[in-house]
Amino acid sequence: FQAVALTKLHEIREAAVNEFFEKMESDWQEADWQAFFKRNTWIFGYSLDYRFVSSVVDQPYYGGKQVTGRDGQRGDFLAASEADHRFTVLVEIKRPDSLLVDDELYRNKVHRLGDDLVGGVAQLQSSCRTWEVEGSRTDDNRERMREFACHTLQPKGILIIGCTTQLDDQAKRSTFELFRRNLQNPEIITFDELHERARHLLLIEGDELSRSSRAKTR
């Protein structure tokens, strides 16, 4: 029964990866992608520094409201690294067609960064700060995080945005990669990079199922 359940789960994940690939060329909005990742939180899998990340709360409220109730900050996912003690990770999702760099050159061999990229980074940095100094310290949130064995210490941000297919010349590739390499927080991952990572995790899972099946038939 366990083998059947694992095989079924693998098939569901395989269908999700195929849907992921197809929808990168569709007119899905940010809300559609948020719903998709909510159904398939396993896709976040390993963050690029090889810590496993899982979702804790979707559409979290980070804090920042005025006395009038305005200007509160919300995000897409509040996640956490997986271990005995977990640390919060804030995930913000844009769209595959969000512009990474403009076609226009800023200076020789340097392009202007896309508005969604710059805005997404600033938004996530602000959300990380607000969650650390305000949201995580409220009585209700502190108790809930304690239940999840979850801690907040300079929370990591992950921004999912754009596709590397936009980077169609060396100047664009250099502009984007140098920007994110020298950015301390958040970590920037493109949709096609995330898709490839999910596909790779699926291949590993498939190989493990095949080895397990062959071992049982011997």
mmCIF file of C-alpha atoms in Angstrom:
data_model
loop_
_atom_site.group_PDB
_atom_site.id
_atom_site.type_symbol
_atom_site.label_atom_id
_atom_site.label_comp_id
_atom_site.label_asym_id
_atom_site.label_seq_id
_atom_site.Cartn_x
_atom_site.Cartn_y
_atom_site.Cartn_z
ATOM 1 C CA PHE A 1 0.000 0.000 0.000
ATOM 2 C CA GLN A 2 2.856 2.383 0.781
ATOM 3 C CA ALA A 3 4.450 1.713 -2.606
ATOM 4 C CA VAL A 4 1.140 2.397 -4.386
ATOM 5 C CA ALA A 5 0.684 5.654 -2.431
ATOM 6 C CA LEU A 6 4.214 6.824 -3.259
ATOM 7 C CA THR A 7 3.719 6.011 -6.933
ATOM 8 C CA LYS A 8 0.438 7.937 -6.983
ATOM 9 C CA LEU A 9 2.099 10.922 -5.278
ATOM 10 C CA HIS A 10 4.888 10.831 -7.877
ATOM 11 C CA GLU A 11 2.311 10.866 -10.679
ATOM 12 C CA ILE A 12 0.551 13.882 -9.125
ATOM 13 C CA ARG A 13 3.848 15.731 -8.847
ATOM 14 C CA GLU A 14 4.762 14.817 -12.423
ATOM 15 C CA ALA A 15 1.477 16.325 -13.605
ATOM 16 C CA ALA A 16 2.198 19.470 -11.560
ATOM 17 C CA VAL A 17 5.638 19.894 -13.171
ATOM 18 C CA ASN A 18 4.076 19.529 -16.629
ATOM 19 C CA GLU A 19 1.420 22.102 -15.720
ATOM 20 C CA PHE A 20 4.147 24.409 -14.412
ATOM 21 C CA PHE A 21 5.938 24.270 -17.772
ATOM 22 C CA GLU A 22 2.757 24.860 -19.778
ATOM 23 C CA LYS A 23 1.546 27.795 -17.691
ATOM 24 C CA MET A 24 4.827 29.700 -17.974
ATOM 25 C CA GLU A 25 3.652 30.606 -21.491
ATOM 26 C CA SER A 26 0.083 31.429 -20.417
ATOM 27 C CA ASP A 27 -1.668 34.572 -19.178
ATOM 28 C CA TRP A 28 -1.721 33.432 -15.544
ATOM 29 C CA GLN A 29 -1.653 36.328 -13.091
ATOM 30 C CA GLU A 30 0.191 36.461 -9.759
ATOM 31 C CA ALA A 31 -2.910 35.142 -7.950
ATOM 32 C CA ASP A 32 -3.001 32.081 -10.253
ATOM 33 C CA TRP A 33 0.652 31.321 -9.506
ATOM 34 C CA GLN A 34 0.058 31.779 -5.792
ATOM 35 C CA ALA A 35 -2.786 29.254 -5.944
ATOM 36 C CA PHE A 36 -0.655 26.825 -7.954
ATOM 37 C CA PHE A 37 2.247 26.962 -5.496
ATOM 38 C CA LYS A 38 -0.185 26.635 -2.582
ATOM 39 C CA ARG A 39 -1.333 23.328 -4.118
ATOM 40 C CA ASN A 40 2.275 22.288 -4.778
ATOM 41 C CA THR A 41 4.408 23.646 -1.949
ATOM 42 C CA TRP A 42 6.843 20.744 -2.470
ATOM 43 C CA ILE A 43 8.131 22.613 -5.553
ATOM 44 C CA PHE A 44 9.934 25.094 -3.309
ATOM 45 C CA GLY A 45 11.881 22.055 -2.123
ATOM 46 C CA TYR A 46 15.503 22.922 -1.610
ATOM 47 C CA SER A 47 16.350 26.586 -1.544
ATOM 48 C CA LEU A 48 19.533 27.398 -3.415
ATOM 49 C CA ASP A 49 21.631 27.130 -0.256
ATOM 50 C CA TYR A 50 20.423 23.503 0.053
ATOM 51 C CA ARG A 51 18.129 23.897 3.035
ATOM 52 C CA PHE A 52 14.719 22.296 2.651
ATOM 53 C CA VAL A 53 11.940 24.876 2.833
ATOM 54 C CA SER A 54 8.254 24.175 3.507
ATOM 55 C CA SER A 55 5.219 26.439 3.741
ATOM 56 C CA VAL A 56 3.886 27.518 7.128
ATOM 57 C CA VAL A 57 1.196 30.069 6.208
ATOM 58 C CA ASP A 58 -0.044 31.350 2.837
ATOM 59 C CA GLN A 59 -1.088 34.999 2.385
ATOM 60 C CA PRO A 60 0.528 35.970 5.724
ATOM 61 C CA TYR A 61 0.085 39.372 7.346
ATOM 62 C CA TYR A 62 3.482 40.753 8.349
ATOM 63 C CA GLY A 63 2.328 43.874 10.222
ATOM 64 C CA GLY A 64 2.819 47.557 9.507
ATOM 65 C CA LYS A 65 -0.746 48.816 9.905
ATOM 66 C CA GLN A 66 -1.394 52.363 10.950
ATOM 67 C CA VAL A 67 -3.876 53.171 13.721
ATOM 68 C CA THR A 68 -6.454 53.645 10.949
ATOM 69 C CA GLY A 69 -5.906 50.041 9.841
ATOM 70 C CA ARG A 70 -4.294 51.063 6.545
ATOM 71 C CA ASP A 71 -0.982 50.079 4.956
ATOM 72 C CA GLY A 72 -0.660 46.582 6.360
ATOM 73 C CA GLN A 73 1.918 44.383 4.627
ATOM 74 C CA ARG A 74 0.915 40.988 3.257
ATOM 75 C CA GLY A 75 2.983 38.403 1.447
ATOM 76 C CA ASP A 76 2.468 35.272 -0.615
ATOM 77 C CA PHE A 77 3.958 32.594 1.656
ATOM 78 C CA LEU A 78 5.549 32.491 5.073
ATOM 79 C CA ALA A 79 7.777 29.423 4.917
ATOM 80 C CA ALA A 80 10.444 27.909 7.145
ATOM 81 C CA SER A 81 13.598 25.838 6.830
ATOM 82 C CA GLU A 82 13.112 22.205 7.875
ATOM 83 C CA ALA A 83 15.076 20.993 10.900
ATOM 84 C CA ASP A 84 14.603 20.528 14.649
ATOM 85 C CA HIS A 85 14.658 24.311 14.903
ATOM 86 C CA ARG A 86 13.161 26.130 11.941
ATOM 87 C CA PHE A 87 13.822 29.651 10.681
ATOM 88 C CA THR A 88 11.305 31.779 8.821
ATOM 89 C CA VAL A 89 11.567 32.405 5.081
ATOM 90 C CA LEU A 90 9.364 34.929 3.250
ATOM 91 C CA VAL A 91 8.381 34.035 -0.323
ATOM 92 C CA GLU A 92 7.066 36.567 -2.850
ATOM 93 C CA ILE A 93 5.799 35.493 -6.277
ATOM 94 C CA LYS A 94 5.630 37.662 -9.400
ATOM 95 C CA ARG A 95 5.070 36.380 -12.962
ATOM 96 C CA PRO A 96 7.221 34.557 -15.555
ATOM 97 C CA ASP A 97 6.896 37.521 -17.915
ATOM 98 C CA SER A 98 7.932 40.079 -15.264
ATOM 99 C CA LEU A 99 10.800 42.039 -16.765
ATOM 100 C CA LEU A 100 14.228 41.241 -15.327
ATOM 101 C CA VAL A 101 16.120 43.898 -17.318
ATOM 102 C CA ASP A 102 15.012 46.542 -19.811
ATOM 103 C CA ASP A 103 16.137 46.480 -23.422
ATOM 104 C CA GLU A 104 17.387 50.022 -22.882
ATOM 105 C CA LEU A 105 21.017 50.409 -21.871
ATOM 106 C CA TYR A 106 21.763 52.499 -18.792
ATOM 107 C CA ARG A 107 25.436 52.788 -19.608
ATOM 108 C CA ASN A 108 27.789 50.881 -21.868
ATOM 109 C CA LYS A 109 27.140 47.124 -21.404
ATOM 110 C CA VAL A 110 24.815 47.740 -18.438
ATOM 111 C CA HIS A 111 21.020 47.534 -18.746
ATOM 112 C CA ARG A 112 18.376 49.104 -16.554
ATOM 113 C CA LEU A 113 16.797 46.628 -14.153
ATOM 114 C CA GLY A 114 13.104 45.823 -14.607
ATOM 115 C CA ASP A 115 10.615 47.720 -12.445
ATOM 116 C CA ASP A 116 9.023 44.510 -11.119
ATOM 117 C CA LEU A 117 12.446 43.183 -10.163
ATOM 118 C CA VAL A 118 13.520 46.329 -8.308
ATOM 119 C CA GLY A 119 10.078 46.758 -6.748
ATOM 120 C CA GLY A 120 9.862 43.094 -5.736
ATOM 121 C CA VAL A 121 13.249 43.238 -4.037
ATOM 122 C CA ALA A 122 12.360 46.423 -2.142
ATOM 123 C CA GLN A 123 8.939 45.007 -1.200
ATOM 124 C CA LEU A 124 10.424 41.790 0.146
ATOM 125 C CA GLN A 125 13.193 43.557 2.056
ATOM 126 C CA SER A 126 10.556 45.753 3.712
ATOM 127 C CA SER A 127 8.367 42.730 4.511
ATOM 128 C CA CYS A 128 11.306 40.860 6.065
ATOM 129 C CA ARG A 129 12.055 43.849 8.253
ATOM 130 C CA THR A 130 8.406 44.365 9.259
ATOM 131 C CA TRP A 131 7.938 40.688 10.127
ATOM 132 C CA GLU A 132 11.127 40.650 12.200
ATOM 133 C CA VAL A 133 10.508 43.789 14.267
ATOM 134 C CA GLU A 134 6.708 43.692 14.472
ATOM 135 C CA GLY A 135 4.695 40.756 13.127
ATOM 136 C CA SER A 136 6.726 37.944 14.695
ATOM 137 C CA ARG A 137 6.622 39.656 18.101
ATOM 138 C CA THR A 138 2.858 39.906 18.575
ATOM 139 C CA ASP A 139 1.484 37.523 21.198
ATOM 140 C CA ASP A 140 -0.617 35.469 18.776
ATOM 141 C CA ASN A 141 2.106 35.126 16.153
ATOM 142 C CA ARG A 142 4.794 34.350 18.726
ATOM 143 C CA GLU A 143 2.638 31.546 20.140
ATOM 144 C CA ARG A 144 1.881 30.146 16.707
ATOM 145 C CA MET A 145 5.520 30.203 15.682
ATOM 146 C CA ARG A 146 6.401 28.442 18.924
ATOM 147 C CA GLU A 147 3.980 25.644 17.970
ATOM 148 C CA PHE A 148 5.885 25.237 14.684
ATOM 149 C CA ALA A 149 9.279 25.411 16.478
ATOM 150 C CA CYS A 150 9.861 28.380 14.179
ATOM 151 C CA HIS A 151 12.206 31.302 14.879
ATOM 152 C CA THR A 152 12.655 34.706 13.240
ATOM 153 C CA LEU A 153 16.196 36.070 13.034
ATOM 154 C CA GLN A 154 16.854 38.336 10.058
ATOM 155 C CA PRO A 155 14.440 36.289 7.926
ATOM 156 C CA LYS A 156 15.488 35.158 4.473
ATOM 157 C CA GLY A 157 13.434 36.324 1.486
ATOM 158 C CA ILE A 158 12.910 34.436 -1.780
ATOM 159 C CA LEU A 159 11.623 36.297 -4.844
ATOM 160 C CA ILE A 160 10.241 34.177 -7.712
ATOM 161 C CA ILE A 161 10.241 36.317 -10.850
ATOM 162 C CA GLY A 162 10.742 36.311 -14.635
ATOM 163 C CA CYS A 163 12.531 33.807 -16.881
ATOM 164 C CA THR A 164 16.135 33.636 -18.039
ATOM 165 C CA THR A 165 14.949 33.426 -21.673
ATOM 166 C CA GLN A 166 14.661 37.227 -21.475
ATOM 167 C CA LEU A 167 18.439 37.478 -21.092
ATOM 168 C CA ASP A 168 19.164 37.245 -24.803
ATOM 169 C CA ASP A 169 22.562 38.933 -24.858
ATOM 170 C CA GLN A 170 25.683 38.987 -22.707
ATOM 171 C CA ALA A 171 25.055 42.492 -21.322
ATOM 172 C CA LYS A 172 21.602 41.501 -20.061
ATOM 173 C CA ARG A 173 22.903 38.285 -18.532
ATOM 174 C CA SER A 174 25.757 40.108 -16.803
ATOM 175 C CA THR A 175 23.491 42.890 -15.513
ATOM 176 C CA PHE A 176 21.006 40.466 -13.975
ATOM 177 C CA GLU A 177 23.449 37.911 -12.597
ATOM 178 C CA LEU A 178 25.813 40.477 -11.061
ATOM 179 C CA PHE A 179 22.841 42.207 -9.437
ATOM 180 C CA ARG A 180 21.497 39.091 -7.748
ATOM 181 C CA ARG A 181 24.918 37.652 -6.889
ATOM 182 C CA ASN A 182 25.742 40.790 -4.916
ATOM 183 C CA LEU A 183 22.348 41.022 -3.245
ATOM 184 C CA GLN A 184 22.390 39.776 0.335
ATOM 185 C CA ASN A 185 18.624 39.457 0.686
ATOM 186 C CA PRO A 186 16.332 38.403 -0.938
ATOM 187 C CA GLU A 187 17.415 35.436 -3.026
ATOM 188 C CA ILE A 188 16.127 35.790 -6.597
ATOM 189 C CA ILE A 189 14.974 32.682 -8.476
ATOM 190 C CA THR A 190 13.478 32.758 -11.970
ATOM 191 C CA PHE A 191 10.463 30.642 -12.894
ATOM 192 C CA ASP A 192 12.419 28.489 -15.340
ATOM 193 C CA GLU A 193 15.122 27.864 -12.717
ATOM 194 C CA LEU A 194 12.455 26.830 -10.212
ATOM 195 C CA HIS A 195 10.841 24.559 -12.809
ATOM 196 C CA GLU A 196 14.166 22.864 -13.565
ATOM 197 C CA ARG A 197 14.789 22.319 -9.860
ATOM 198 C CA ALA A 198 11.322 20.762 -9.432
ATOM 199 C CA ARG A 199 11.937 18.545 -12.472
ATOM 200 C CA HIS A 200 15.278 17.454 -11.032
ATOM 201 C CA LEU A 201 13.700 16.595 -7.661
ATOM 202 C CA LEU A 202 11.083 14.590 -9.542
ATOM 203 C CA LEU A 203 13.763 12.648 -11.445
ATOM 204 C CA ILE A 204 15.511 11.768 -8.187
ATOM 205 C CA GLU A 205 12.205 10.655 -6.683
ATOM 206 C CA GLY A 206 11.468 8.529 -9.775
ATOM 207 C CA ASP A 207 14.897 6.853 -9.606
ATOM 208 C CA GLU A 208 14.345 6.032 -5.926
ATOM 209 C CA LEU A 209 10.947 4.487 -6.678
ATOM 210 C CA SER A 210 12.457 2.411 -9.506
ATOM 211 C CA ARG A 211 15.282 1.104 -7.286
ATOM 212 C CA SER A 212 12.818 0.260 -4.533
ATOM 213 C CA SER A 213 10.568 -1.585 -6.988
ATOM 214 C CA ARG A 214 13.485 -3.603 -8.433
ATOM 215 C CA ALA A 215 14.687 -4.524 -4.938
ATOM 216 C CA LYS A 216 11.251 -5.890 -3.990
ATOM 217 C CA THR A 217 11.017 -8.079 -7.112
ATOM 218 C CA ARG A 218 14.336 -9.814 -6.474
#
